[in-house]
């Protein structure tokens, strides 16, 4: 039988609803611990409660500690796979952080729930069992960190939370899920390549994320620069453009050695330096803005946080975002 390491970090999957008020929160007694006995026919489970926090409280420091715990446990060579439970709000950021950080070909699956443990139609136990099945599957090896929710398997790189409350919230708008889980089997229908790994020791940099909008001027970018950030991710318009009044602040930041990474506020497609007008991607690229291929703003921010632990030289950073 496969042995799976189950790491809890918190989130709705670990919460209970107060039937008087309808409010949902964490409890001291983790509601999933008791039900783990129900999944022993799927795999042998070893459980660790690392954190018990809502995922809006999750920080890159927590993500690194989680990655280090996975490495420490896998170094014992006693597990066939890892399942992590996590709040859904920032799940995609932790998943992508681990995807970039971990050095293992064993399956690592992150899951969560949209309805807490005692709510009608709670999806936590179901998602947990699906995740254990995926983590126990030989086919899940070498695919990087996977997100399993609602009978679907997604890659950490492309998955995103699309609905505030629907159980079918996790989608991969660019490429769709890479597999599905049925009553009888786990099926993968897309090949994946996961070959990036950055074994950093700390996450010490400050990286901001700013969405562009019609009429944007230089003031917010300037304020971020003045706050002492080490890098900025801009969710630009369309293919990677910004209003002309914001350009001066970008130029100044780059001249001061602060890298700026461009992604799009569109949720499909890639940014590219197409336009030469003031604020167009062609002009921004010439100024030194780094164009990130196919990443969302939050994920580009995670990557820049990690990359800045290795280098802040634009010519070394740019290829990291061109994959
Ligand atoms: N707010 C919750 C969290 O991210 C939502 C969830 O887990 O579904 O912790």
XYZ file of C-alpha atoms and ligand atoms in Angstrom:
332
model
C 0.000 0.000 0.000
C 1.175 3.546 -0.801
C 2.212 5.789 2.081
C 1.103 9.416 1.777
C 2.239 12.378 3.844
C -0.760 14.598 4.646
C 0.136 18.152 5.674
C -2.576 20.490 6.939
C -2.178 24.252 6.736
C -5.744 25.454 7.440
C -8.426 27.054 5.253
C -12.126 26.265 4.943
C -11.337 22.546 4.610
C -10.156 22.762 8.242
C -12.972 24.981 9.487
C -16.440 24.547 10.978
C -19.586 26.621 10.645
C -21.235 28.089 13.747
C -24.868 27.035 13.253
C -26.141 30.034 15.269
C -24.347 32.779 13.358
C -23.515 31.034 10.067
C -19.933 32.297 10.403
C -17.078 29.962 9.479
C -13.767 29.788 11.351
C -10.847 27.608 12.427
C -11.091 25.413 15.536
C -8.508 23.902 17.854
C -9.680 20.380 17.034
C -8.975 19.868 13.347
C -12.202 18.466 11.811
C -10.373 16.339 9.251
C -8.222 14.441 11.718
C -11.036 12.091 12.757
C -12.114 11.290 9.235
C -8.644 10.283 8.090
C -9.480 6.776 9.285
C -12.053 6.656 6.488
C -9.375 6.922 3.827
C -7.082 4.145 4.990
C -8.198 1.824 2.212
C -6.870 4.359 -0.316
C -3.413 4.652 1.285
C -1.546 4.630 4.552
C -1.639 8.219 5.821
C 0.764 10.069 8.068
C -0.692 13.388 9.162
C 1.059 16.579 10.241
C -0.734 19.779 11.205
C 1.832 22.380 10.220
C -0.376 25.489 10.402
C -4.052 26.130 11.082
C -4.575 29.475 9.364
C -6.999 30.941 6.845
C -5.132 31.290 3.591
C -5.337 35.123 3.467
C -2.907 34.866 6.424
C -0.479 32.767 4.376
C 2.825 34.521 3.564
C 5.819 33.560 1.422
C 7.602 32.736 4.712
C 4.882 30.147 5.487
C 5.224 28.821 1.922
C 8.964 28.354 2.336
C 8.473 26.632 5.720
C 5.951 24.321 4.063
C 8.387 23.521 1.251
C 11.168 22.865 3.747
C 8.878 20.514 5.712
C 8.080 18.581 2.521
C 11.802 18.260 1.732
C 12.629 17.212 5.298
C 9.927 14.517 5.280
C 10.701 13.236 1.787
C 14.383 12.911 2.721
C 13.367 9.954 4.930
C 12.417 8.030 1.761
C 9.282 6.653 3.377
C 6.537 8.347 1.326
C 5.129 7.773 -2.135
C 3.443 11.162 -2.343
C 2.331 14.273 -0.482
C -1.095 15.887 -0.011
C -1.408 19.400 1.393
C -4.681 20.923 2.595
C -4.904 24.695 2.206
C -7.382 27.575 2.108
C -8.566 28.252 -1.405
C -8.031 32.046 -1.452
C -4.243 31.881 -1.894
C -3.957 28.193 -2.764
C -2.715 28.941 -6.285
C 0.143 31.064 -4.935
C 1.350 28.405 -2.489
C 0.979 25.731 -5.174
C 3.113 27.719 -7.616
C 5.675 28.600 -4.929
C 6.102 24.886 -4.151
C 6.195 24.050 -7.858
C 9.179 26.387 -8.249
C 10.850 25.443 -4.970
C 10.520 21.681 -4.562
C 12.995 19.225 -6.014
C 11.116 15.961 -6.177
C 9.451 13.866 -8.855
C 7.037 12.364 -6.313
C 3.426 13.547 -6.599
C 2.652 16.650 -4.529
C -1.048 17.567 -4.492
C -2.735 20.595 -2.922
C -6.417 20.647 -2.157
C -9.004 22.627 -0.224
C -12.739 23.062 0.154
C -15.325 25.699 -0.605
C -17.675 24.510 2.166
C -16.477 23.889 5.685
C -16.547 20.479 7.369
C -20.092 20.620 8.838
C -21.847 22.531 6.050
C -24.390 20.970 3.738
C -22.608 19.649 0.633
C -19.178 19.992 2.256
C -16.544 19.158 -0.369
C -13.538 18.806 1.961
C -13.511 15.074 2.587
C -14.317 14.327 -1.047
C -11.467 16.541 -2.306
C -9.120 15.049 0.274
C -9.853 11.476 -0.810
C -9.502 12.463 -4.496
C -6.138 14.062 -3.706
C -4.890 10.996 -1.866
C -5.864 8.895 -4.867
C -3.968 11.217 -7.221
C -0.911 11.358 -4.934
C -0.919 7.545 -4.871
C -1.002 7.315 -8.653
C 2.231 6.464 -10.485
C 1.094 8.615 -13.390
C 1.129 11.715 -11.166
C 4.921 11.489 -10.801
C 7.086 14.147 -12.436
C 4.220 16.534 -13.186
C 5.150 19.214 -10.669
C 2.757 20.385 -7.983
C -0.870 19.531 -8.789
C -4.107 21.063 -7.572
C -6.996 18.628 -7.102
C -10.514 19.954 -6.522
C -13.968 18.928 -7.697
C -12.876 15.813 -9.662
C -10.243 17.728 -11.684
C -6.448 17.804 -11.725
C -4.754 21.128 -12.546
C -1.156 22.294 -12.763
C 0.102 24.807 -10.205
C 1.247 27.094 -13.005
C -2.093 27.580 -14.737
C -4.773 26.991 -12.099
C -6.691 29.901 -10.636
C -9.665 30.448 -8.335
C -12.428 31.739 -10.615
C -15.525 31.851 -8.415
C -15.921 33.253 -4.918
C -18.164 30.425 -3.728
C -18.865 27.757 -6.375
C -17.287 24.336 -5.694
C -16.130 24.302 -9.342
C -14.028 27.380 -8.641
C -10.588 26.108 -9.705
C -10.015 26.367 -13.450
C -7.043 26.557 -15.804
C -8.331 29.113 -18.345
C -5.327 28.770 -20.688
C -5.160 24.975 -21.042
C -7.881 23.289 -18.993
C -7.346 20.532 -16.431
C -4.634 17.952 -17.150
C -6.673 15.093 -15.740
C -9.883 13.965 -14.102
C -10.799 11.681 -11.226
C -13.692 9.267 -11.535
C -15.113 6.710 -9.114
C -12.864 4.054 -10.620
C -9.678 5.736 -11.812
C -7.404 8.733 -12.118
C -6.949 9.800 -15.755
C -4.345 12.188 -17.135
C -4.986 13.515 -20.641
C -2.213 16.124 -21.044
C 1.551 15.801 -20.817
C 3.300 18.366 -18.642
C 6.853 19.547 -18.332
C 8.008 20.699 -14.925
C 11.721 21.361 -14.978
C 12.237 24.550 -12.991
C 13.592 24.411 -9.476
C 14.967 27.187 -7.317
C 16.284 25.873 -3.979
C 16.269 29.211 -2.147
C 17.060 29.540 1.576
C 14.905 32.564 2.383
C 12.253 34.892 0.982
C 13.462 38.298 2.043
C 12.429 40.626 -0.795
C 9.455 42.920 -1.109
C 7.589 42.590 -4.399
C 4.396 44.510 -5.179
C 1.626 43.728 -7.654
C -0.289 46.528 -9.358
C -3.143 46.308 -11.863
C -3.186 48.905 -14.652
C -6.386 50.802 -15.464
C -7.614 53.456 -17.868
C -6.382 56.851 -16.716
C -3.616 55.475 -14.486
C -0.827 57.948 -13.778
C 2.623 57.642 -12.235
C 1.573 58.302 -8.625
C 0.939 54.751 -7.361
C 4.044 53.346 -9.054
C 6.018 56.237 -7.584
C 4.537 55.570 -4.119
C 5.464 51.887 -4.382
C 8.993 52.801 -5.402
C 9.251 55.223 -2.462
C 8.077 52.448 -0.107
C 11.290 50.550 -0.842
C 10.141 47.613 -2.941
C 12.704 45.272 -4.533
C 10.552 44.474 -7.554
C 7.192 45.202 -9.161
C 4.761 43.084 -11.156
C 2.440 45.090 -13.371
C -0.823 43.594 -14.611
C -0.842 45.589 -17.814
C -3.588 46.193 -20.342
C -4.065 43.698 -23.179
C -0.766 42.450 -24.580
C 1.227 44.380 -21.941
C 0.543 48.095 -22.324
C -0.002 50.890 -19.801
C -1.350 54.457 -19.969
C 1.276 56.965 -21.119
C 1.198 59.001 -17.885
C 2.537 56.007 -15.909
C 5.638 55.542 -18.079
C 7.902 58.081 -16.340
C 7.702 56.225 -12.996
C 8.495 52.915 -14.689
C 11.496 54.409 -16.429
C 12.804 55.831 -13.158
C 12.379 52.555 -11.279
C 14.231 50.574 -13.913
C 17.029 53.128 -13.971
C 17.325 52.684 -10.190
C 17.761 48.914 -10.693
C 14.279 47.785 -9.552
C 13.027 45.071 -11.912
C 9.521 45.377 -13.347
C 7.753 42.290 -14.672
C 4.812 42.677 -17.053
C 1.839 40.304 -17.171
C -1.635 40.964 -18.538
C -4.824 41.713 -16.689
C -6.479 39.504 -19.360
C -6.756 35.973 -18.008
C -5.894 34.310 -21.318
C -3.075 34.775 -23.809
C 0.492 36.000 -23.331
C 2.031 39.463 -23.135
C 4.222 40.581 -26.013
C 5.891 43.841 -27.044
C 3.557 44.663 -29.938
C 2.878 48.401 -29.738
C 5.385 51.220 -30.145
C 3.162 54.087 -28.876
C 3.885 55.795 -25.545
C 3.140 53.141 -22.882
C 2.897 50.362 -25.493
C 4.641 47.061 -24.817
C 7.278 47.737 -27.506
C 8.369 50.923 -25.747
C 8.249 49.286 -22.284
C 10.392 46.377 -23.430
C 12.993 48.832 -24.742
C 12.981 50.545 -21.337
C 13.837 47.179 -19.755
C 10.468 45.853 -18.589
C 10.582 42.027 -18.378
C 7.717 40.251 -20.160
C 6.447 37.118 -18.352
C 5.056 34.334 -20.469
C 1.575 33.116 -19.542
C 1.670 33.860 -15.806
C -1.040 35.611 -13.812
C -0.086 38.612 -11.673
C -0.027 36.714 -8.339
C 2.063 33.912 -9.843
C 4.532 36.277 -11.521
C 4.907 37.946 -8.126
C 5.732 34.588 -6.489
C 8.278 33.883 -9.212
C 9.881 37.319 -8.877
C 10.096 36.890 -5.080
C 11.968 33.629 -5.617
C 14.066 34.867 -8.549
C 15.239 37.926 -6.608
C 16.846 35.607 -4.046
C 19.106 34.460 -6.885
C 19.714 37.604 -8.936
C 18.384 41.098 -9.620
C 20.213 41.457 -12.915
C 17.645 42.054 -15.678
C 19.498 39.922 -18.257
C 19.434 36.970 -15.827
C 15.849 37.572 -14.706
C 14.359 37.929 -18.198
C 15.013 34.306 -19.338
C 13.425 32.995 -16.130
C 10.146 34.670 -17.173
C 10.390 33.670 -20.820
C 9.479 29.985 -20.279
N -11.120 32.155 3.065
C -10.825 30.740 3.008
C -9.322 30.543 2.977
O -8.730 30.738 1.941
C -11.456 30.159 1.810
C -11.260 28.670 1.629
O -10.427 28.030 2.212
O -11.995 28.118 0.770
O -8.748 30.170 3.975
